[in-house]
mmCIF file of C-alpha atoms in Angstrom:
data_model
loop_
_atom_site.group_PDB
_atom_site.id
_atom_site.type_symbol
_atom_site.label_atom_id
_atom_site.label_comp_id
_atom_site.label_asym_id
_atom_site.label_seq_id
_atom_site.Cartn_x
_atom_site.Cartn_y
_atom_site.Cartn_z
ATOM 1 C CA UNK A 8 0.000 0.000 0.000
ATOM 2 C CA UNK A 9 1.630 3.173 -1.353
ATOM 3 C CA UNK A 10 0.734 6.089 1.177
ATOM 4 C CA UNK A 11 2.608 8.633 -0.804
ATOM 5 C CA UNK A 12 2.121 8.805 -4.249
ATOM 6 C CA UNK A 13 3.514 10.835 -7.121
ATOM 7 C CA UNK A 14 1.481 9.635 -9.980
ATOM 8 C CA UNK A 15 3.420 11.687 -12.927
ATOM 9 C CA UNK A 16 6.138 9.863 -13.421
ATOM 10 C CA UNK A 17 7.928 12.217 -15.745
ATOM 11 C CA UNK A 18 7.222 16.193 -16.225
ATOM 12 C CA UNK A 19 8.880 18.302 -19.215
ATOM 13 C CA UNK A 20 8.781 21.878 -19.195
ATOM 14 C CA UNK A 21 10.062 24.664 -21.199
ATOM 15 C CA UNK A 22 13.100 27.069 -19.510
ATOM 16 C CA UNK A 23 10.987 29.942 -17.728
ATOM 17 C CA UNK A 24 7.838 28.212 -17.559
ATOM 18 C CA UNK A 25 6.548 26.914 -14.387
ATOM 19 C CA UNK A 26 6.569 23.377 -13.159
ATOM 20 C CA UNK A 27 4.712 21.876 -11.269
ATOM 21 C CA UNK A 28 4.894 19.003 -9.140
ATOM 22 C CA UNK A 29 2.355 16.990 -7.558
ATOM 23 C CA UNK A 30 1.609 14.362 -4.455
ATOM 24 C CA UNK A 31 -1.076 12.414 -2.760
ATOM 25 C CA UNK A 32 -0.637 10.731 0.799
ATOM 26 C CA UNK A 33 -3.607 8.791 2.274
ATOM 27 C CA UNK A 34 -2.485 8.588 5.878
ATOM 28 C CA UNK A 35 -4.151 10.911 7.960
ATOM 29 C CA UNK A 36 -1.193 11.052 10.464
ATOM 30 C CA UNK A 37 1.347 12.184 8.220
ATOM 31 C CA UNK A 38 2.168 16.303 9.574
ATOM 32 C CA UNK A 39 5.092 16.988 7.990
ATOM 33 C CA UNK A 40 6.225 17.014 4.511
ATOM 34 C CA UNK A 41 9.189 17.338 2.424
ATOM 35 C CA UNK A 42 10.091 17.527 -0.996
ATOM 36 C CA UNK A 43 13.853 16.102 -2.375
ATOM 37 C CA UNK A 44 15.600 16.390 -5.636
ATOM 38 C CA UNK A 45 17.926 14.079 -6.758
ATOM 39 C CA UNK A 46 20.422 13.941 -9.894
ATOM 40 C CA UNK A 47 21.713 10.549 -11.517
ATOM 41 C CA UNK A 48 24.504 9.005 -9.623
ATOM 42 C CA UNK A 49 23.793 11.401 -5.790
ATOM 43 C CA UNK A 50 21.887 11.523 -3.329
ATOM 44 C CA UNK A 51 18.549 12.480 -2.599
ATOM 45 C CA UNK A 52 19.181 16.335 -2.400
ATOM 46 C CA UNK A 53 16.548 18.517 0.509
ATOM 47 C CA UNK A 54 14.644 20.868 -1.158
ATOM 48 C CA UNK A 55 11.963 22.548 0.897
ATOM 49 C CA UNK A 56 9.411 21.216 3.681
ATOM 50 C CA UNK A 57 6.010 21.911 4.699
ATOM 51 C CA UNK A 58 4.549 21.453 8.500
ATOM 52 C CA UNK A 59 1.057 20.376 8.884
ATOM 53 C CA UNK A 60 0.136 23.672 10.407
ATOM 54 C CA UNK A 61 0.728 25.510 6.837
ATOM 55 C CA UNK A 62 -0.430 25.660 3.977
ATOM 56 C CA UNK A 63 2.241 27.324 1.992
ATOM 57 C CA UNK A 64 6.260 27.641 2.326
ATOM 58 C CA UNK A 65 8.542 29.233 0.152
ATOM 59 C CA UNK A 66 11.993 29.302 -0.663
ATOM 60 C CA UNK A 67 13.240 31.349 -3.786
ATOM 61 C CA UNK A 68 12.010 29.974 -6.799
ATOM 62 C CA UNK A 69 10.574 27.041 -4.844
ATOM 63 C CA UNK A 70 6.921 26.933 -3.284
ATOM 64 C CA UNK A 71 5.245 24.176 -1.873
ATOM 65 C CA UNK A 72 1.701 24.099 -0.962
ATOM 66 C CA UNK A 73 -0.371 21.654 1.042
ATOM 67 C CA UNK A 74 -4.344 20.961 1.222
ATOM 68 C CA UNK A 75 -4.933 19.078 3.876
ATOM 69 C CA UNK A 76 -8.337 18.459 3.352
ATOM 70 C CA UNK A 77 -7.611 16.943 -0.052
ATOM 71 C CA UNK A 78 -4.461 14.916 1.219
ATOM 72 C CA UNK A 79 -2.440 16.426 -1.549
ATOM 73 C CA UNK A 80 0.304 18.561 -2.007
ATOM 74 C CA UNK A 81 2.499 20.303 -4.849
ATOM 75 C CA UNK A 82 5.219 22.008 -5.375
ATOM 76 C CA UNK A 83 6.034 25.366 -7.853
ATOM 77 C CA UNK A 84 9.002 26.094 -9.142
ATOM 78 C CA UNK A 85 9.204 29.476 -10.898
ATOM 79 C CA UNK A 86 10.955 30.008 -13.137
ATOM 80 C CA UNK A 87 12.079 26.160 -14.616
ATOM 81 C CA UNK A 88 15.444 26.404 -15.116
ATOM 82 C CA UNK A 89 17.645 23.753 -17.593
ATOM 83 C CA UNK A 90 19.512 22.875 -13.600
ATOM 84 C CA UNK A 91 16.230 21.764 -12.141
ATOM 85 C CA UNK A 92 16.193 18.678 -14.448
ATOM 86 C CA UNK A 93 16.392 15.721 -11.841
ATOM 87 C CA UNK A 94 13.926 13.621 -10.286
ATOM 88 C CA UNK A 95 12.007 15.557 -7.473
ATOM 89 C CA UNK A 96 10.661 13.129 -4.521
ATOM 90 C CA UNK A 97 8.170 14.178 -2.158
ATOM 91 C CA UNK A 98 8.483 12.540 1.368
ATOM 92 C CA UNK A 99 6.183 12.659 4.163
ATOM 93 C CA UNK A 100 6.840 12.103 8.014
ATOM 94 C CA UNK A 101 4.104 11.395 11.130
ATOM 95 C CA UNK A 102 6.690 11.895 13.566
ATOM 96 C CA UNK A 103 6.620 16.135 13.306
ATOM 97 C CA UNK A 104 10.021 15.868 12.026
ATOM 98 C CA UNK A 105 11.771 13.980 9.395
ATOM 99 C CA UNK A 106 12.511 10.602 11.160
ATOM 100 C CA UNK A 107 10.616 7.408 9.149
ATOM 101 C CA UNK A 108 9.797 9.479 6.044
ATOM 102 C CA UNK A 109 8.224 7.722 3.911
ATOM 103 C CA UNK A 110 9.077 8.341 -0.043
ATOM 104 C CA UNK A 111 7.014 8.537 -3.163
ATOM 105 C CA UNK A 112 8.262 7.379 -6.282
ATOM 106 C CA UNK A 113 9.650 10.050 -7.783
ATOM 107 C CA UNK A 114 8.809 12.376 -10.717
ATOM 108 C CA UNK A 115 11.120 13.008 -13.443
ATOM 109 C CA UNK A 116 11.186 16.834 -14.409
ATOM 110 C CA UNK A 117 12.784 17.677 -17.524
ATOM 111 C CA UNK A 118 13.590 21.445 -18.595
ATOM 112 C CA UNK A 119 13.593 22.551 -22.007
ATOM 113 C CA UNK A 120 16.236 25.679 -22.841
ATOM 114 C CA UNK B 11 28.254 17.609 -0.971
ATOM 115 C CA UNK B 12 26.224 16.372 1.667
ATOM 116 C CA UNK B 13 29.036 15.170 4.161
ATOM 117 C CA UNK B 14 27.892 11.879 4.152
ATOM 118 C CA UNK B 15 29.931 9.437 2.815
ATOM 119 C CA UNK B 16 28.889 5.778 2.125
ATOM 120 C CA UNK B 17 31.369 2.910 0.814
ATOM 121 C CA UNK B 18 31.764 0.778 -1.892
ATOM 122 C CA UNK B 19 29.750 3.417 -4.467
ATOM 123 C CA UNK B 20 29.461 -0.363 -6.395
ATOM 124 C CA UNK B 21 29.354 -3.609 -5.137
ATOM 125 C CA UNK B 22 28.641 -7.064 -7.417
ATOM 126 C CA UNK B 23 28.348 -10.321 -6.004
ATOM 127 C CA UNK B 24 26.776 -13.308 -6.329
ATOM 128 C CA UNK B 25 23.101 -14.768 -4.741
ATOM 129 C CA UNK B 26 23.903 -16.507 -1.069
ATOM 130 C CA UNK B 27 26.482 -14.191 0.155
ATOM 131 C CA UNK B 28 27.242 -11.440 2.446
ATOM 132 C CA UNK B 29 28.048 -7.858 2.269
ATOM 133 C CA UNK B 30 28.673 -5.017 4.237
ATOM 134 C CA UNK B 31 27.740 -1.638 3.284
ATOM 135 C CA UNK B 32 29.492 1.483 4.947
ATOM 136 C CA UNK B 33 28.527 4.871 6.013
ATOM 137 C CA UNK B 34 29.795 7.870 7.899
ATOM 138 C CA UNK B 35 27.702 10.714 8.535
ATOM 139 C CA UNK B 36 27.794 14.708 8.887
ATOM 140 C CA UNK B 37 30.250 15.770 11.618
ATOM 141 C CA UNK B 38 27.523 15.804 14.439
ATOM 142 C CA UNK B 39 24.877 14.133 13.888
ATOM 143 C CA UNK B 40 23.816 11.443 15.979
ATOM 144 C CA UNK B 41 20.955 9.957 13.661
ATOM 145 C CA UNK B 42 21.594 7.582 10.930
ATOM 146 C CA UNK B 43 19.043 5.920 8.676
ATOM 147 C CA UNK B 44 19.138 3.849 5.563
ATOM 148 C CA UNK B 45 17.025 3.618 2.728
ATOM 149 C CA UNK B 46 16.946 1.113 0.051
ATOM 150 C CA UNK B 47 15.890 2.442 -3.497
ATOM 151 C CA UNK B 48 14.769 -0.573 -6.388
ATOM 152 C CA UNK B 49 14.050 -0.400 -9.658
ATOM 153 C CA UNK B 50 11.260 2.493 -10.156
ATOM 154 C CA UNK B 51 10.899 2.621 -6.741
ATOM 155 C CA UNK B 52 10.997 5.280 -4.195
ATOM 156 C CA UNK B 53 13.234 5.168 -1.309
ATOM 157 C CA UNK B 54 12.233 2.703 1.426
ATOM 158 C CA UNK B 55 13.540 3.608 5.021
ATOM 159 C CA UNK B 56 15.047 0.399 6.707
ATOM 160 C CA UNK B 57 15.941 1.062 9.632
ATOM 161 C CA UNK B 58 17.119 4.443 12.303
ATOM 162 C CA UNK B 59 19.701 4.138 14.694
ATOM 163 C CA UNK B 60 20.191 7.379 16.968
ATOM 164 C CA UNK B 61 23.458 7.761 19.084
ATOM 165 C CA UNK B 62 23.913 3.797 18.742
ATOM 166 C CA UNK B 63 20.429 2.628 19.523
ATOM 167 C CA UNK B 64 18.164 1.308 17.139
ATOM 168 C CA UNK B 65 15.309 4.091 17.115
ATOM 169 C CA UNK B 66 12.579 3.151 14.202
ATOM 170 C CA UNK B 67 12.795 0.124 12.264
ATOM 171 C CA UNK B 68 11.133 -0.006 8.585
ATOM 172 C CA UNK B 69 10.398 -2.649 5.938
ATOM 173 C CA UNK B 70 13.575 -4.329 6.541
ATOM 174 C CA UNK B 71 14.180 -7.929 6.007
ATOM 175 C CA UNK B 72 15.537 -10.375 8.634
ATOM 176 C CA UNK B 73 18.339 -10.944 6.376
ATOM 177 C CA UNK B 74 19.317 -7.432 6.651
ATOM 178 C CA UNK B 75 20.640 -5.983 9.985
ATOM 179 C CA UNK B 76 22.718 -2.960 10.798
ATOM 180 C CA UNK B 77 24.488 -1.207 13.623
ATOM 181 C CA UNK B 78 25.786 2.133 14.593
ATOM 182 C CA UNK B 79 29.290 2.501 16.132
ATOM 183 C CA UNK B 80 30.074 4.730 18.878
ATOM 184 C CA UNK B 81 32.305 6.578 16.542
ATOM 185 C CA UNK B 82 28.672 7.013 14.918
ATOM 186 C CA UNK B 83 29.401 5.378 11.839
ATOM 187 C CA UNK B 84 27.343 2.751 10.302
ATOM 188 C CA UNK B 85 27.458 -0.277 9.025
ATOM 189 C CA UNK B 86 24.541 -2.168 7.155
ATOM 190 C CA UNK B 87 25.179 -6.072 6.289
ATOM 191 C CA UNK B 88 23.170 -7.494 4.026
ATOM 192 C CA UNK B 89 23.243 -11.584 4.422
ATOM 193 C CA UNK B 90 21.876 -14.634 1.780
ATOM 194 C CA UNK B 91 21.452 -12.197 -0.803
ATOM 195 C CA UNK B 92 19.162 -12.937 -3.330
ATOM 196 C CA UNK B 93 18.177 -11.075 -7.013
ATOM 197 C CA UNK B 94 15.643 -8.892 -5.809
ATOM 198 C CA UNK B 95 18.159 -7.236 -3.285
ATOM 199 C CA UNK B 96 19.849 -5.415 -6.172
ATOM 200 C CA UNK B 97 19.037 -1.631 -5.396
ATOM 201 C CA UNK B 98 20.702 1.305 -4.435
ATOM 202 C CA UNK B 99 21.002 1.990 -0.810
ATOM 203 C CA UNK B 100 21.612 4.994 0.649
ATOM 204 C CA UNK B 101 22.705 6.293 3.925
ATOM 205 C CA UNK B 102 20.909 9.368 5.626
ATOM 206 C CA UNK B 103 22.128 11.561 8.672
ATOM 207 C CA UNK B 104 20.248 14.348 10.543
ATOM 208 C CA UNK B 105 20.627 15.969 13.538
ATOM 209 C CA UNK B 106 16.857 17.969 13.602
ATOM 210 C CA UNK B 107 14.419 18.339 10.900
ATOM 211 C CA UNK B 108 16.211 17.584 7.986
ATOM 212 C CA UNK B 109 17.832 14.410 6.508
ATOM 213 C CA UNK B 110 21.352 14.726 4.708
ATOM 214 C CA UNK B 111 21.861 11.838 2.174
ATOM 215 C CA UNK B 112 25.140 10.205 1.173
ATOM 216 C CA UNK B 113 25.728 8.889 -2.614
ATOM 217 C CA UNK B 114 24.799 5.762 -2.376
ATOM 218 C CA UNK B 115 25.954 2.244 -2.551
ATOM 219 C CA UNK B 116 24.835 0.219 -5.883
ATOM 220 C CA UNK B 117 24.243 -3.348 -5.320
ATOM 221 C CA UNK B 118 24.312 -6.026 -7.997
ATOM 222 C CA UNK B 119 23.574 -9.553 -7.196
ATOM 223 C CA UNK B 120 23.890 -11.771 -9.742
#
């Protein structure tokens, strides 16, 4: 049973454009979320994180939103940049903190130039 | 660079044998996790240990166990392997809110 989910598996965008990124969770408990980007052959790389007692967060180019209601959150970047091409994975924690996240599979953004 | 390090970055073996996967974390940090990433999956969390205690355990197989040392490094030892254990695992260290990953070990059992 997949409690975060990240049902685009690949994104492409043109340079300047925005992207955006999108994520499900199902369990309730989950109050804090993050979002990770990784490149081929690193690490996942921290991004930006959301508490359960927002609904917005932003960083730069970078904005994350969260409805709780709908379980669902996404994340902006503006503008898409040709660097930004990675895979972005959003990760979810019940714990108020980022101990036991639990990952989604991963979207694959690709920026044009 | 994250400052965590993890050794081998590649590692092929054969199915029924052992290995030992290394990692040292951020100057620090007293959590350590590991994560286990297969084919078009996300990252699975394995296990936690905090300070040398195990603190949260995850989807990790009896075949798999790991231990922190009091020099805080980590060591995860993977045992009978078997196809389906090829993945990339990765080491994590935080010391708060956010999670610092290393580059990964790649696993190949053939």
């Amino acid at each position: 049973d997949q409690q975060v989910k990240q049902n685009s598996p690949s994104l492409s965008v043109q340079e300047g454009r925005i992207s955006i990124l999108n994520c499900d969770y199902t369990n309730s408990m989950f109050d804090y979320f993050l979002w990770y980007k990784k490149y081929p052959a690193e690490g996942p790389t921290f991004l930006i994180s959301i508490s359960s007692i927002k609904d917005k967060n932003e960083d730069g180019r970078f904005t994350v939103f969260l409805n709780k209601s709908a379980k669902h959150l996404s994340l902006h970047i503006v503008p898409s940049q040709p660097g930004d091409s990675a895979v972005y994975f959003c990760a979810a924690s019940p714990q108020g903190g980022s101990e036991k996240l639990v990952f989604g599979k991963g979207t694959k953004l690709t920026v044009n130039p | 660079d994250s400052g965590v390090t993890q050794t081998p970055k590649h590692l092929i073996t054969a199915t029924g044998q052992r290995v030992t996967l290394r990692c040292s974390p951020r100057s620090g940090d007293l959590s350590v996790y590991w994560y286990q990433q297969s084919l078009d999956q996300g990252l699975q969390f394995l296990i936690q240990y905090y300070n040398g205690e195990e603190r949260a355990k995850g989807n990790i197989l009896e075949r798999f166990s790991a231990q922190q040392f009091p020099d805080l490094h980590s060591e995860l030892n993977l045992s009978s392997l078997e196809l389906g254990d090829s993945a990339l695992y990765f080491c994590a260290s935080s010391v708060e809110e956010e999670q610092f990953f290393g580059p990964g070990t790649r696993l190949t059992v053939l």
